[in-house]
């Protein structure tokens, strides 16, 4: 396993194992993440999912930001999120 929070490693059976050191895999998304996802869902015609964890929201955000081709969070990159 890596020391990187929420890093995935491959077990001997080929399955991804998640090291949830920072709790992002089990903690509900932040209000900032929810606001950003709502904007992207509107832009892309996708359904907003309000029950995502922080890690799920981050992955979904990157997918939708790329799909929309916009930098919603203002970080200068499409497909990246605020931590």
Short mmCIF file of C-alpha atoms in Angstrom, two decimals:
data_model
loop_
_atom_site.label_atom_id
_atom_site.label_comp_id
_atom_site.label_asym_id
_atom_site.label_seq_id
_atom_site.Cartn_x
_atom_site.Cartn_y
_atom_site.Cartn_z
CA UNK A 1 0.00 0.00 0.00
CA UNK A 2 1.05 3.56 -0.62
CA UNK A 3 1.32 6.30 1.98
CA UNK A 4 -0.83 8.50 -0.25
CA UNK A 5 -4.28 8.98 1.33
CA UNK A 6 -7.07 6.99 -0.30
CA UNK A 7 -4.59 5.31 -2.66
CA UNK A 8 -5.75 2.14 -4.37
CA UNK A 9 -3.51 -0.90 -4.54
CA UNK A 10 -4.14 -4.18 -6.31
CA UNK A 11 -4.53 -7.22 -4.10
CA UNK A 12 -3.31 -10.68 -5.04
CA UNK A 13 -6.76 -11.41 -6.47
CA UNK A 14 -6.64 -8.43 -8.85
CA UNK A 15 -9.16 -6.39 -6.88
CA UNK A 16 -8.60 -2.76 -5.95
CA UNK A 17 -8.14 -2.26 -2.23
CA UNK A 18 -8.70 1.26 -0.93
CA UNK A 19 -6.67 2.67 1.93
CA UNK A 20 -9.09 5.19 3.45
CA UNK A 21 -6.52 6.99 5.61
CA UNK A 22 -8.17 10.42 5.31
CA UNK A 23 -11.77 9.21 5.55
CA UNK A 24 -12.72 10.58 2.12
CA UNK A 25 -14.11 7.21 1.04
CA UNK A 26 -16.64 7.20 3.89
CA UNK A 27 -17.25 10.89 4.70
CA UNK A 28 -20.07 12.74 2.95
CA UNK A 29 -19.04 15.26 0.31
CA UNK A 30 -18.51 18.84 1.39
CA UNK A 31 -20.94 21.64 0.59
CA UNK A 32 -18.35 23.07 -1.85
CA UNK A 33 -18.17 19.75 -3.68
CA UNK A 34 -21.97 19.54 -3.79
CA UNK A 35 -22.24 23.08 -5.20
CA UNK A 36 -19.63 22.35 -7.88
CA UNK A 37 -21.31 19.08 -8.83
CA UNK A 38 -24.73 20.73 -9.10
CA UNK A 39 -23.29 23.28 -11.57
CA UNK A 40 -21.64 20.57 -13.64
CA UNK A 41 -24.73 18.38 -13.63
CA UNK A 42 -26.77 21.30 -14.97
CA UNK A 43 -24.15 22.00 -17.68
CA UNK A 44 -23.90 18.36 -18.76
CA UNK A 45 -27.53 17.27 -18.30
CA UNK A 46 -26.50 14.69 -15.71
CA UNK A 47 -28.44 13.81 -12.57
CA UNK A 48 -27.00 15.25 -9.35
CA UNK A 49 -26.32 12.57 -6.72
CA UNK A 50 -26.47 14.06 -3.25
CA UNK A 51 -25.33 10.96 -1.35
CA UNK A 52 -21.72 10.74 -2.61
CA UNK A 53 -18.67 10.51 -0.39
CA UNK A 54 -15.88 13.07 -0.71
CA UNK A 55 -13.78 10.69 -2.82
CA UNK A 56 -16.72 9.74 -5.06
CA UNK A 57 -17.62 13.41 -5.51
CA UNK A 58 -14.05 14.26 -6.49
CA UNK A 59 -13.98 11.50 -9.12
CA UNK A 60 -17.45 12.46 -10.44
CA UNK A 61 -16.45 16.12 -10.56
CA UNK A 62 -13.38 15.36 -12.67
CA UNK A 63 -15.47 13.26 -15.08
CA UNK A 64 -18.14 15.94 -15.49
CA UNK A 65 -15.70 18.83 -15.73
CA UNK A 66 -13.95 17.02 -18.58
CA UNK A 67 -17.28 16.20 -20.25
CA UNK A 68 -18.35 19.85 -20.02
CA UNK A 69 -14.91 21.08 -21.10
CA UNK A 70 -14.97 23.82 -18.47
CA UNK A 71 -12.90 24.81 -15.43
CA UNK A 72 -15.67 25.17 -12.85
CA UNK A 73 -13.47 25.37 -9.77
CA UNK A 74 -11.12 28.01 -11.23
CA UNK A 75 -7.94 26.01 -10.71
CA UNK A 76 -6.85 26.55 -14.31
CA UNK A 77 -7.37 22.91 -15.25
CA UNK A 78 -10.26 20.96 -16.69
CA UNK A 79 -10.75 17.71 -14.77
CA UNK A 80 -9.17 18.74 -11.47
CA UNK A 81 -10.87 19.63 -8.20
CA UNK A 82 -10.29 21.65 -5.13
CA UNK A 83 -9.07 19.26 -2.42
#
